[in-house]
Amino acid sequence: GIIIAMCFLLMSRSKPLETLSAQRPETRVFSPYMMLSILGQFLMNLWALISAVRLVDEHDPSRRLEPVDLEADFKPTLMNSVVFITTTFSGVVTFGNNYQGAPWMTSLTA
């Protein structure tokens, strides 16, 4: 949660460039560029999550034998730790990928 909040803070503090760019940003949400970007991000995030879960399944086969008790207190496991880290990383990468940056806004590194 804190890492994603930091991403929101960085995005909110970004400033436009001093001079206007001759290139215009995409104006339509349903343009081919936007749709391919959204679909590509979705597929990459889904692939990363499925791959992470499969890796945990290979290295922690005992997890499959335990019945799930939805009323029990939270107990950290390798699976929920890997899923948390993977989804947090996916969120940060999505922020970085969707930042407009040059030629319209200042760079994140500047």
CSV table of N, CA, C and O in Angstrom, one decimal:
chain,number,residue,atom,x,y,z
A,1,GLY,N,0.8,-1.2,0.0
A,1,GLY,CA,0.0,0.0,0.0
A,1,GLY,C,0.8,1.3,0.0
A,1,GLY,O,0.5,2.2,-0.7
A,2,ILE,N,1.9,1.3,0.8
A,2,ILE,CA,2.7,2.5,0.9
A,2,ILE,C,3.5,2.7,-0.4
A,2,ILE,O,3.6,3.9,-0.8
A,3,ILE,N,3.9,1.7,-1.1
A,3,ILE,CA,4.7,1.9,-2.3
A,3,ILE,C,3.8,2.5,-3.4
A,3,ILE,O,4.2,3.4,-4.1
A,4,ILE,N,2.5,2.0,-3.5
A,4,ILE,CA,1.6,2.5,-4.5
A,4,ILE,C,1.2,4.0,-4.1
A,4,ILE,O,1.1,4.8,-5.0
A,5,ALA,N,1.1,4.3,-2.8
A,5,ALA,CA,0.8,5.6,-2.4
A,5,ALA,C,2.0,6.5,-2.8
A,5,ALA,O,1.8,7.7,-3.2
A,6,MET,N,3.2,6.1,-2.7
A,6,MET,CA,4.4,6.8,-3.1
A,6,MET,C,4.3,7.1,-4.6
A,6,MET,O,4.7,8.2,-5.1
A,7,CYS,N,3.9,6.1,-5.4
A,7,CYS,CA,3.7,6.3,-6.9
A,7,CYS,C,2.7,7.4,-7.1
A,7,CYS,O,2.9,8.3,-8.0
A,8,PHE,N,1.6,7.4,-6.4
A,8,PHE,CA,0.6,8.5,-6.6
A,8,PHE,C,1.2,9.8,-6.2
A,8,PHE,O,0.9,10.8,-6.9
A,9,LEU,N,2.0,9.9,-5.2
A,9,LEU,CA,2.6,11.1,-4.8
A,9,LEU,C,3.6,11.6,-5.9
A,9,LEU,O,3.5,12.8,-6.2
A,10,LEU,N,4.4,10.7,-6.4
A,10,LEU,CA,5.3,11.2,-7.5
A,10,LEU,C,4.6,11.7,-8.7
A,10,LEU,O,5.0,12.7,-9.3
A,11,MET,N,3.5,11.0,-9.0
A,11,MET,CA,2.7,11.4,-10.2
A,11,MET,C,2.0,12.8,-10.0
A,11,MET,O,1.9,13.6,-10.8
A,12,SER,N,1.6,13.0,-8.7
A,12,SER,CA,0.9,14.3,-8.4
A,12,SER,C,1.9,15.4,-8.4
A,12,SER,O,1.4,16.6,-8.6
A,13,ARG,N,3.1,15.2,-8.2
A,13,ARG,CA,4.1,16.3,-8.1
A,13,ARG,C,4.8,16.5,-9.5
A,13,ARG,O,5.6,17.4,-9.6
A,14,SER,N,4.4,15.8,-10.5
A,14,SER,CA,5.0,16.0,-11.8
A,14,SER,C,4.5,17.3,-12.4
A,14,SER,O,3.4,17.8,-12.2
A,15,LYS,N,5.4,17.9,-13.2
A,15,LYS,CA,5.1,19.2,-13.7
A,15,LYS,C,5.2,19.2,-15.3
A,15,LYS,O,6.0,18.4,-15.8
A,16,PRO,N,4.4,20.0,-15.9
A,16,PRO,CA,4.5,20.0,-17.4
A,16,PRO,C,5.8,20.7,-17.8
A,16,PRO,O,6.4,21.5,-17.0
A,17,LEU,N,6.3,20.4,-19.0
A,17,LEU,CA,7.5,21.1,-19.5
A,17,LEU,C,7.2,22.6,-19.7
A,17,LEU,O,6.1,23.0,-19.9
A,18,GLU,N,8.3,23.3,-19.8
A,18,GLU,CA,8.2,24.8,-20.0
A,18,GLU,C,7.7,25.2,-21.3
A,18,GLU,O,6.9,26.1,-21.5
A,19,THR,N,8.1,24.4,-22.4
A,19,THR,CA,7.6,24.7,-23.7
A,19,THR,C,6.7,23.6,-24.2
A,19,THR,O,6.8,22.4,-23.8
A,20,LEU,N,5.7,24.0,-25.0
A,20,LEU,CA,4.8,23.0,-25.5
A,20,LEU,C,5.4,22.2,-26.6
A,20,LEU,O,6.3,22.7,-27.4
A,21,SER,N,5.0,20.9,-26.7
A,21,SER,CA,5.5,20.0,-27.7
A,21,SER,C,4.7,20.2,-29.0
A,21,SER,O,3.5,20.4,-29.0
A,22,ALA,N,5.4,20.0,-30.1
A,22,ALA,CA,4.7,20.0,-31.4
A,22,ALA,C,3.8,18.7,-31.5
A,22,ALA,O,2.8,18.7,-32.2
A,23,GLN,N,4.2,17.6,-30.9
A,23,GLN,CA,3.5,16.4,-30.9
A,23,GLN,C,2.4,16.4,-29.9
A,23,GLN,O,2.5,16.8,-28.7
A,24,ARG,N,1.2,16.0,-30.3
A,24,ARG,CA,0.0,16.0,-29.5
A,24,ARG,C,-0.2,14.7,-28.8
A,24,ARG,O,0.1,13.7,-29.4
A,25,PRO,N,-0.6,14.7,-27.6
A,25,PRO,CA,-0.9,13.4,-26.9
A,25,PRO,C,-2.2,12.7,-27.5
A,25,PRO,O,-3.0,13.4,-28.2
A,26,GLU,N,-2.3,11.4,-27.2
A,26,GLU,CA,-3.5,10.7,-27.7
A,26,GLU,C,-4.7,11.3,-27.1
A,26,GLU,O,-4.8,11.5,-25.9
A,27,THR,N,-5.7,11.5,-27.9
A,27,THR,CA,-6.9,12.2,-27.5
A,27,THR,C,-8.1,11.2,-27.2
A,27,THR,O,-9.0,11.5,-26.5
A,28,ARG,N,-8.0,10.0,-27.8
A,28,ARG,CA,-9.1,9.1,-27.7
A,28,ARG,C,-8.7,7.9,-26.8
A,28,ARG,O,-7.6,7.4,-27.0
A,29,VAL,N,-9.6,7.5,-25.9
A,29,VAL,CA,-9.3,6.4,-25.0
A,29,VAL,C,-9.3,5.1,-25.8
A,29,VAL,O,-8.5,4.1,-25.6
A,30,PHE,N,-10.2,5.0,-26.8
A,30,PHE,CA,-10.4,3.7,-27.6
A,30,PHE,C,-9.5,3.7,-28.9
A,30,PHE,O,-9.9,3.0,-29.8
A,31,SER,N,-8.4,4.4,-28.9
A,31,SER,CA,-7.6,4.4,-30.1
A,31,SER,C,-6.8,3.0,-30.0
A,31,SER,O,-6.7,2.4,-29.0
A,32,PRO,N,-6.3,2.6,-31.2
A,32,PRO,CA,-5.6,1.3,-31.2
A,32,PRO,C,-4.4,1.3,-30.3
A,32,PRO,O,-4.1,0.3,-29.6
A,33,TYR,N,-3.7,2.4,-30.2
A,33,TYR,CA,-2.5,2.5,-29.3
A,33,TYR,C,-2.9,2.3,-27.9
A,33,TYR,O,-2.3,1.5,-27.2
A,34,MET,N,-4.0,2.9,-27.4
A,34,MET,CA,-4.4,2.8,-26.0
A,34,MET,C,-4.9,1.3,-25.8
A,34,MET,O,-4.6,0.7,-24.7
A,35,MET,N,-5.7,0.8,-26.7
A,35,MET,CA,-6.2,-0.6,-26.5
A,35,MET,C,-5.1,-1.6,-26.5
A,35,MET,O,-5.1,-2.5,-25.6
A,36,LEU,N,-4.1,-1.5,-27.3
A,36,LEU,CA,-3.0,-2.4,-27.3
A,36,LEU,C,-2.2,-2.3,-26.1
A,36,LEU,O,-1.7,-3.3,-25.5
A,37,SER,N,-2.0,-1.0,-25.6
A,37,SER,CA,-1.3,-0.8,-24.4
A,37,SER,C,-2.0,-1.5,-23.2
A,37,SER,O,-1.3,-2.2,-22.4
A,38,ILE,N,-3.3,-1.3,-23.1
A,38,ILE,CA,-4.0,-1.8,-21.9
A,38,ILE,C,-4.0,-3.4,-22.0
A,38,ILE,O,-3.8,-4.1,-21.0
A,39,LEU,N,-4.2,-3.9,-23.2
A,39,LEU,CA,-4.2,-5.4,-23.4
A,39,LEU,C,-2.9,-5.9,-23.1
A,39,LEU,O,-2.7,-7.0,-22.4
A,40,GLY,N,-1.8,-5.3,-23.6
A,40,GLY,CA,-0.5,-5.8,-23.3
A,40,GLY,C,-0.1,-5.7,-21.8
A,40,GLY,O,0.5,-6.7,-21.3
A,41,GLN,N,-0.5,-4.7,-21.1
A,41,GLN,CA,-0.2,-4.6,-19.7
A,41,GLN,C,-1.0,-5.7,-19.0
A,41,GLN,O,-0.4,-6.3,-18.1
A,42,PHE,N,-2.2,-5.9,-19.3
A,42,PHE,CA,-3.0,-6.9,-18.7
A,42,PHE,C,-2.4,-8.3,-18.9
A,42,PHE,O,-2.3,-9.1,-17.9
A,43,LEU,N,-2.0,-8.6,-20.1
A,43,LEU,CA,-1.5,-9.9,-20.4
A,43,LEU,C,-0.1,-10.1,-19.7
A,43,LEU,O,0.1,-11.2,-19.2
A,44,MET,N,0.7,-9.1,-19.6
A,44,MET,CA,2.0,-9.2,-18.9
A,44,MET,C,1.8,-9.4,-17.4
A,44,MET,O,2.5,-10.2,-16.8
A,45,ASN,N,0.9,-8.7,-16.8
A,45,ASN,CA,0.6,-8.8,-15.4
A,45,ASN,C,0.0,-10.2,-15.1
A,45,ASN,O,0.4,-10.8,-14.1
A,46,LEU,N,-0.9,-10.6,-15.9
A,46,LEU,CA,-1.5,-11.9,-15.7
A,46,LEU,C,-0.4,-13.0,-15.9
A,46,LEU,O,-0.4,-14.0,-15.0
A,47,TRP,N,0.5,-12.9,-16.9
A,47,TRP,CA,1.5,-13.9,-17.1
A,47,TRP,C,2.5,-13.9,-15.9
A,47,TRP,O,2.9,-15.0,-15.4
A,48,ALA,N,2.8,-12.7,-15.3
A,48,ALA,CA,3.7,-12.7,-14.2
A,48,ALA,C,3.1,-13.3,-13.0
A,48,ALA,O,3.8,-14.1,-12.3
A,49,LEU,N,1.8,-13.1,-12.7
A,49,LEU,CA,1.1,-13.7,-11.6
A,49,LEU,C,1.0,-15.2,-11.7
A,49,LEU,O,1.3,-15.9,-10.8
A,50,ILE,N,0.6,-15.6,-12.9
A,50,ILE,CA,0.5,-17.1,-13.1
A,50,ILE,C,1.8,-17.8,-13.0
A,50,ILE,O,2.0,-18.8,-12.3
A,51,SER,N,2.9,-17.2,-13.5
A,51,SER,CA,4.2,-17.8,-13.4
A,51,SER,C,4.7,-17.8,-11.9
A,51,SER,O,5.3,-18.8,-11.5
A,52,ALA,N,4.4,-16.8,-11.2
A,52,ALA,CA,4.8,-16.7,-9.8
A,52,ALA,C,4.1,-17.8,-9.0
A,52,ALA,O,4.7,-18.5,-8.2
A,53,VAL,N,2.8,-18.0,-9.2
A,53,VAL,CA,2.0,-19.0,-8.5
A,53,VAL,C,2.5,-20.4,-8.9
A,53,VAL,O,2.6,-21.3,-8.0
A,54,ARG,N,2.8,-20.6,-10.2
A,54,ARG,CA,3.4,-21.9,-10.6
A,54,ARG,C,4.7,-22.2,-9.9
A,54,ARG,O,5.0,-23.4,-9.5
A,55,LEU,N,5.6,-21.2,-9.8
A,55,LEU,CA,6.9,-21.4,-9.1
A,55,LEU,C,6.7,-21.8,-7.7
A,55,LEU,O,7.4,-22.7,-7.2
A,56,VAL,N,5.7,-21.1,-7.0
A,56,VAL,CA,5.5,-21.5,-5.6
A,56,VAL,C,4.9,-22.9,-5.5
A,56,VAL,O,5.3,-23.7,-4.6
A,57,ASP,N,4.1,-23.3,-6.4
A,57,ASP,CA,3.5,-24.6,-6.4
A,57,ASP,C,4.6,-25.7,-6.6
A,57,ASP,O,4.6,-26.7,-6.0
A,58,GLU,N,5.6,-25.4,-7.4
A,58,GLU,CA,6.8,-26.3,-7.6
A,58,GLU,C,7.6,-26.4,-6.3
A,58,GLU,O,8.1,-27.5,-6.0
A,59,HIS,N,7.8,-25.3,-5.6
A,59,HIS,CA,8.7,-25.3,-4.5
A,59,HIS,C,8.0,-25.6,-3.1
A,59,HIS,O,8.7,-25.8,-2.1
A,60,ASP,N,6.7,-25.5,-3.1
A,60,ASP,CA,6.0,-25.7,-1.8
A,60,ASP,C,4.8,-26.6,-2.1
A,60,ASP,O,3.6,-26.1,-2.0
A,61,PRO,N,5.0,-27.9,-2.4
A,61,PRO,CA,3.9,-28.8,-2.7
A,61,PRO,C,3.0,-29.0,-1.4
A,61,PRO,O,1.8,-29.4,-1.6
A,62,SER,N,3.5,-28.8,-0.2
A,62,SER,CA,2.7,-29.1,1.0
A,62,SER,C,1.5,-28.2,1.1
A,62,SER,O,0.5,-28.5,1.7
A,63,ARG,N,1.6,-27.0,0.4
A,63,ARG,CA,0.5,-26.0,0.5
A,63,ARG,C,-0.8,-26.6,-0.1
A,63,ARG,O,-1.9,-26.2,0.3
A,64,ARG,N,-0.7,-27.4,-1.1
A,64,ARG,CA,-1.9,-28.0,-1.7
A,64,ARG,C,-2.7,-28.9,-0.8
A,64,ARG,O,-3.9,-29.2,-1.0
A,65,LEU,N,-2.0,-29.5,0.2
A,65,LEU,CA,-2.7,-30.5,1.0
A,65,LEU,C,-3.5,-29.9,2.1
A,65,LEU,O,-4.4,-30.5,2.7
A,66,GLU,N,-3.2,-28.6,2.5
A,66,GLU,CA,-3.9,-28.0,3.6
A,66,GLU,C,-5.3,-27.4,3.1
A,66,GLU,O,-5.4,-26.7,2.1
A,67,PRO,N,-6.4,-27.7,3.8
A,67,PRO,CA,-7.7,-27.2,3.5
A,67,PRO,C,-7.7,-25.7,3.9
A,67,PRO,O,-7.0,-25.2,4.8
A,68,VAL,N,-8.4,-24.9,3.1
A,68,VAL,CA,-8.5,-23.4,3.4
A,68,VAL,C,-9.6,-23.2,4.4
A,68,VAL,O,-10.8,-23.5,4.1
A,69,ASP,N,-9.2,-22.5,5.5
A,69,ASP,CA,-10.2,-22.1,6.5
A,69,ASP,C,-10.4,-20.6,6.4
A,69,ASP,O,-9.5,-19.8,6.8
A,70,LEU,N,-11.5,-20.1,5.8
A,70,LEU,CA,-11.7,-18.7,5.6
A,70,LEU,C,-11.9,-17.9,6.9
A,70,LEU,O,-11.8,-16.7,6.9
A,71,GLU,N,-12.3,-18.6,7.9
A,71,GLU,CA,-12.5,-17.9,9.2
A,71,GLU,C,-11.3,-17.9,10.1
A,71,GLU,O,-11.3,-17.2,11.2
A,72,ALA,N,-10.2,-18.5,9.7
A,72,ALA,CA,-9.0,-18.6,10.5
A,72,ALA,C,-8.3,-17.2,10.5
A,72,ALA,O,-8.5,-16.4,9.6
A,73,ASP,N,-7.4,-17.0,11.5
A,73,ASP,CA,-6.5,-15.8,11.5
A,73,ASP,C,-5.5,-15.9,10.3
A,73,ASP,O,-5.2,-17.0,9.9
A,74,PHE,N,-5.1,-14.7,9.9
A,74,PHE,CA,-4.1,-14.7,8.8
A,74,PHE,C,-2.8,-15.4,9.2
A,74,PHE,O,-2.3,-15.2,10.3
A,75,LYS,N,-2.3,-16.2,8.3
A,75,LYS,CA,-1.1,-16.9,8.5
A,75,LYS,C,-0.2,-16.7,7.3
A,75,LYS,O,-0.6,-17.2,6.2
A,76,PRO,N,1.0,-16.0,7.4
A,76,PRO,CA,1.8,-15.8,6.2
A,76,PRO,C,2.3,-17.1,5.7
A,76,PRO,O,2.8,-18.0,6.4
A,77,THR,N,2.2,-17.2,4.4
A,77,THR,CA,2.8,-18.4,3.7
A,77,THR,C,3.6,-17.9,2.5
A,77,THR,O,3.6,-16.7,2.1
A,78,LEU,N,4.3,-18.8,1.9
A,78,LEU,CA,5.1,-18.4,0.7
A,78,LEU,C,4.2,-17.9,-0.4
A,78,LEU,O,4.5,-17.0,-1.1
A,79,MET,N,3.1,-18.6,-0.6
A,79,MET,CA,2.1,-18.2,-1.7
A,79,MET,C,1.6,-16.8,-1.5
A,79,MET,O,1.7,-16.0,-2.4
A,80,ASN,N,1.1,-16.5,-0.3
A,80,ASN,CA,0.5,-15.1,-0.2
A,80,ASN,C,1.6,-14.0,-0.2
A,80,ASN,O,1.4,-12.9,-0.6
A,81,SER,N,2.8,-14.4,0.2
A,81,SER,CA,3.9,-13.4,0.1
A,81,SER,C,4.3,-13.1,-1.3
A,81,SER,O,4.5,-12.0,-1.7
A,82,VAL,N,4.4,-14.2,-2.1
A,82,VAL,CA,4.8,-14.0,-3.5
A,82,VAL,C,3.7,-13.3,-4.3
A,82,VAL,O,4.0,-12.4,-5.1
A,83,VAL,N,2.5,-13.6,-4.0
A,83,VAL,CA,1.4,-12.9,-4.7
A,83,VAL,C,1.4,-11.5,-4.4
A,83,VAL,O,1.2,-10.6,-5.2
A,84,PHE,N,1.6,-11.1,-3.1
A,84,PHE,CA,1.6,-9.7,-2.7
A,84,PHE,C,2.8,-9.0,-3.4
A,84,PHE,O,2.6,-7.9,-3.9
A,85,ILE,N,4.0,-9.6,-3.4
A,85,ILE,CA,5.1,-8.9,-4.0
A,85,ILE,C,4.9,-8.7,-5.5
A,85,ILE,O,5.2,-7.7,-6.1
A,86,THR,N,4.3,-9.8,-6.1
A,86,THR,CA,4.1,-9.7,-7.6
A,86,THR,C,3.1,-8.7,-7.9
A,86,THR,O,3.3,-7.9,-8.9
A,87,THR,N,2.0,-8.6,-7.2
A,87,THR,CA,1.0,-7.6,-7.5
A,87,THR,C,1.4,-6.2,-7.2
A,87,THR,O,1.1,-5.2,-7.9
A,88,THR,N,2.2,-6.0,-6.1
A,88,THR,CA,2.8,-4.7,-5.8
A,88,THR,C,3.7,-4.2,-6.9
A,88,THR,O,3.7,-3.1,-7.4
A,89,PHE,N,4.6,-5.2,-7.4
A,89,PHE,CA,5.5,-4.8,-8.5
A,89,PHE,C,4.8,-4.5,-9.7
A,89,PHE,O,5.1,-3.6,-10.5
A,90,SER,N,3.7,-5.3,-10.0
A,90,SER,CA,2.9,-5.0,-11.2
A,90,SER,C,2.3,-3.6,-11.2
A,90,SER,O,2.2,-2.9,-12.2
A,91,GLY,N,1.8,-3.2,-10.0
A,91,GLY,CA,1.3,-1.9,-9.8
A,91,GLY,C,2.3,-0.8,-10.1
A,91,GLY,O,2.0,0.2,-10.8
A,92,VAL,N,3.5,-1.0,-9.6
A,92,VAL,CA,4.5,0.0,-9.7
A,92,VAL,C,4.9,0.1,-11.2
A,92,VAL,O,5.1,1.2,-11.8
A,93,VAL,N,5.1,-1.0,-11.9
A,93,VAL,CA,5.4,-1.0,-13.3
A,93,VAL,C,4.3,-0.4,-14.1
A,93,VAL,O,4.6,0.3,-15.1
A,94,THR,N,3.1,-0.6,-13.8
A,94,THR,CA,2.0,0.0,-14.5
A,94,THR,C,2.0,1.5,-14.4
A,94,THR,O,1.8,2.2,-15.3
A,95,PHE,N,2.3,2.0,-13.1
A,95,PHE,CA,2.4,3.5,-13.0
A,95,PHE,C,3.5,4.0,-13.9
A,95,PHE,O,3.4,5.0,-14.6
A,96,GLY,N,4.7,3.3,-13.8
A,96,GLY,CA,5.8,3.8,-14.6
A,96,GLY,C,5.5,3.7,-16.1
A,96,GLY,O,5.9,4.6,-16.9
A,97,ASN,N,4.8,2.7,-16.5
A,97,ASN,CA,4.5,2.6,-18.0
A,97,ASN,C,3.5,3.6,-18.4
A,97,ASN,O,3.6,4.0,-19.6
A,98,ASN,N,2.6,4.0,-17.6
A,98,ASN,CA,1.5,4.9,-18.0
A,98,ASN,C,1.8,6.3,-17.8
A,98,ASN,O,1.0,7.2,-18.2
A,99,TYR,N,3.0,6.6,-17.2
A,99,TYR,CA,3.4,8.0,-17.0
A,99,TYR,C,3.7,8.7,-18.4
A,99,TYR,O,4.4,8.1,-19.2
A,100,GLN,N,3.1,9.8,-18.7
A,100,GLN,CA,3.2,10.4,-20.0
A,100,GLN,C,4.7,10.8,-20.3
A,100,GLN,O,5.2,10.6,-21.4
A,101,GLY,N,5.3,11.5,-19.4
A,101,GLY,CA,6.7,11.9,-19.5
A,101,GLY,C,6.9,12.8,-20.8
A,101,GLY,O,6.1,13.5,-21.2
A,102,ALA,N,8.2,12.7,-21.3
A,102,ALA,CA,8.5,13.5,-22.4
A,102,ALA,C,7.7,13.1,-23.6
A,102,ALA,O,7.4,11.9,-23.8
A,103,PRO,N,7.3,13.9,-24.5
A,103,PRO,CA,7.6,15.4,-24.6
A,103,PRO,C,6.6,16.3,-23.9
A,103,PRO,O,6.6,17.5,-24.2
A,104,TRP,N,5.7,15.8,-23.1
A,104,TRP,CA,4.7,16.6,-22.5
A,104,TRP,C,5.0,17.0,-21.0
A,104,TRP,O,4.6,18.1,-20.6
A,105,MET,N,5.5,16.0,-20.2
A,105,MET,CA,5.8,16.3,-18.8
A,105,MET,C,7.3,16.1,-18.5
A,105,MET,O,8.0,15.5,-19.3
A,106,THR,N,7.7,16.5,-17.3
A,106,THR,CA,9.1,16.3,-17.0
A,106,THR,C,9.3,14.9,-16.7
A,106,THR,O,8.4,14.1,-16.4
A,107,SER,N,10.5,14.5,-16.8
A,107,SER,CA,10.9,13.1,-16.6
A,107,SER,C,10.8,12.7,-15.1
A,107,SER,O,10.9,13.6,-14.3
A,108,LEU,N,10.6,11.5,-14.8
A,108,LEU,CA,10.5,11.0,-13.4
A,108,LEU,C,11.9,11.1,-12.7
A,108,LEU,O,12.0,11.3,-11.5
A,109,THR,N,12.9,11.1,-13.5
A,109,THR,CA,14.3,11.1,-13.0
A,109,THR,C,14.8,12.5,-12.9
A,109,THR,O,15.9,12.7,-12.3
A,110,ALA,N,14.2,13.5,-13.4
A,110,ALA,CA,14.7,14.9,-13.4
A,110,ALA,C,14.3,15.6,-12.2
A,110,ALA,O,13.3,15.3,-11.5
